[in-house]
CSV table of C-alpha atoms and ligand atoms in Angstrom, one decimal:
chain,number,residue,atom,x,y,z
A,1,MET,CA,0.0,-70.1,3.8
A,2,HIS,CA,2.6,-70.3,1.1
A,3,GLU,CA,0.2,-68.7,-1.3
A,4,VAL,CA,1.4,-65.3,0.0
A,5,SER,CA,4.9,-66.1,-1.0
A,6,LEU,CA,3.8,-67.3,-4.4
A,7,VAL,CA,1.8,-64.1,-5.0
A,8,ARG,CA,4.7,-61.9,-3.9
A,9,GLU,CA,7.0,-63.8,-6.3
A,10,MET,CA,4.4,-63.4,-9.1
A,11,LYS,CA,4.3,-59.6,-8.4
A,12,ARG,CA,8.1,-59.5,-8.5
A,13,LEU,CA,8.1,-61.2,-11.9
A,14,VAL,CA,5.4,-58.8,-13.2
A,15,GLU,CA,7.3,-55.8,-12.0
A,16,HIS,CA,10.5,-57.1,-13.7
A,17,GLU,CA,8.6,-57.5,-17.0
A,18,ALA,CA,7.1,-54.0,-16.6
A,19,GLU,CA,10.6,-52.5,-16.3
A,20,LEU,CA,11.8,-54.4,-19.3
A,21,ARG,CA,8.8,-53.8,-21.5
A,22,GLN,CA,7.7,-50.4,-20.2
A,23,PHE,CA,4.1,-50.9,-19.2
A,24,SER,CA,2.5,-49.3,-16.2
A,25,ARG,CA,-0.7,-51.3,-15.5
A,26,VAL,CA,-1.7,-54.9,-15.8
A,27,LYS,CA,-5.3,-55.5,-16.9
A,28,SER,CA,-5.2,-59.2,-16.2
A,29,ILE,CA,-2.9,-62.0,-15.3
A,30,HIS,CA,-3.7,-65.5,-16.6
A,31,ILE,CA,-2.1,-68.4,-14.7
A,32,GLU,CA,-2.2,-72.1,-15.1
A,33,LEU,CA,-2.5,-73.9,-11.8
A,34,GLY,CA,-2.1,-77.7,-11.4
A,35,SER,CA,-4.8,-79.5,-9.4
A,36,ASN,CA,-2.0,-81.3,-7.5
A,37,ALA,CA,0.2,-78.2,-6.9
A,38,CYS,CA,-0.9,-78.0,-3.3
A,39,VAL,CA,-2.0,-74.4,-3.8
A,40,SER,CA,-5.5,-73.3,-2.7
A,41,GLN,CA,-7.2,-71.1,-5.4
A,42,ASP,CA,-9.1,-69.3,-2.6
A,43,ALA,CA,-6.0,-68.6,-0.6
A,44,LEU,CA,-4.2,-67.5,-3.8
A,45,ARG,CA,-7.0,-65.0,-4.6
A,46,PHE,CA,-7.0,-63.8,-1.0
A,47,ALA,CA,-3.2,-63.3,-1.1
A,48,PHE,CA,-3.5,-61.6,-4.4
A,49,GLU,CA,-5.9,-59.0,-2.9
A,50,SER,CA,-3.2,-58.2,-0.3
A,51,VAL,CA,-0.6,-57.3,-2.9
A,52,ARG,CA,-2.9,-55.1,-5.0
A,53,SER,CA,-1.1,-51.8,-5.5
A,54,GLY,CA,0.6,-49.9,-8.3
A,55,LEU,CA,0.8,-52.2,-11.4
A,56,LEU,CA,-1.7,-54.6,-10.0
A,57,GLU,CA,-4.3,-52.1,-8.7
A,58,ASP,CA,-7.2,-53.2,-11.0
A,59,THR,CA,-5.8,-56.5,-12.2
A,60,ASN,CA,-8.1,-59.4,-12.8
A,61,LEU,CA,-6.6,-62.8,-11.7
A,62,ASP,CA,-7.6,-65.5,-14.1
A,63,ILE,CA,-6.8,-69.0,-12.9
A,64,HIS,CA,-7.0,-72.0,-15.3
A,65,THR,CA,-6.9,-75.4,-13.6
A,66,ILE,CA,-4.6,-78.0,-15.1
A,67,LEU,CA,-5.6,-81.6,-14.1
A,68,ALA,CA,-3.0,-84.3,-13.6
A,69,LYS,CA,-3.1,-87.3,-15.8
A,70,GLY,CA,-2.8,-90.9,-14.9
A,71,CYS,CA,-2.4,-94.2,-16.8
A,72,CYS,CA,-3.3,-97.5,-15.2
A,73,ARG,CA,-0.4,-100.0,-15.4
A,74,GLY,CA,-2.9,-102.8,-15.0
A,75,CYS,CA,-5.2,-102.2,-18.0
A,76,GLY,CA,-3.9,-99.0,-19.6
A,77,LEU,CA,-6.9,-96.8,-18.9
A,78,SER,CA,-6.1,-93.1,-19.0
A,79,ALA,CA,-7.8,-90.7,-16.5
A,80,MET,CA,-7.7,-87.1,-15.5
A,81,MET,CA,-6.9,-86.9,-11.8
A,82,THR,CA,-7.4,-84.4,-9.0
A,83,GLU,CA,-5.3,-86.4,-6.4
A,84,HIS,CA,-1.8,-87.8,-6.4
A,85,ILE,CA,-3.1,-91.4,-6.2
A,86,GLY,CA,-6.3,-92.9,-7.5
A,87,VAL,CA,-8.0,-96.2,-8.2
A,88,CYS,CA,-8.6,-97.4,-11.7
A,89,ALA,CA,-12.3,-97.3,-12.5
A,90,ALA,CA,-12.0,-100.3,-14.8
A,91,CYS,CA,-9.7,-102.8,-12.9
A,92,GLY,CA,-9.2,-101.4,-9.4
A,93,ALA,CA,-5.4,-101.1,-9.6
A,94,LEU,CA,-3.7,-98.0,-8.1
A,95,ILE,CA,-3.0,-95.2,-10.6
A,96,LEU,CA,-0.2,-92.6,-9.9
A,97,ALA,CA,-0.8,-89.1,-11.2
A,98,ALA,CA,1.7,-87.4,-13.5
A,99,GLY,CA,1.8,-83.6,-13.9
A,100,GLY,CA,-0.8,-81.3,-12.5
A,101,ASP,CA,1.8,-79.8,-10.1
A,102,GLU,CA,2.7,-76.7,-12.1
A,103,MET,CA,1.9,-73.1,-11.6
A,104,ARG,CA,2.9,-70.6,-14.3
A,105,ILE,CA,1.9,-67.2,-15.6
A,106,THR,CA,0.8,-67.8,-19.2
A,107,GLU,CA,-0.4,-64.3,-20.2
A,108,LEU,CA,-0.3,-60.7,-19.1
A,109,GLU,CA,-2.7,-58.1,-20.5
A,110,VAL,CA,-1.0,-54.8,-20.0
A,111,VAL,CA,-1.8,-51.1,-20.6
B,201,LIG,ZN1,-7.0,-100.4,-14.8
């Protein structure tokens, strides 16, 4: 479950920011998570519960899903994708997804 490592790294980054910017509590963390990032939202939330202490005691974890995009080379149809490979709905050609593999903290609400 690499989500535990991701959450630990997220906590480390937040603690670093807290030191730099002098805040003591985080109300919420907003993250963008790509649909093809191979990260389970449920596992991420579960792992987040396990690191709740200090700064993150009452923090709300807000996850915004980013879908990958694909463009058919056969007919040019654009599509939002939830898998790495899909089939074009118009012509049946294979479509490779681009993007959707990111995970980033986009906003911290702090006290
Ligand atoms: Zn097509």
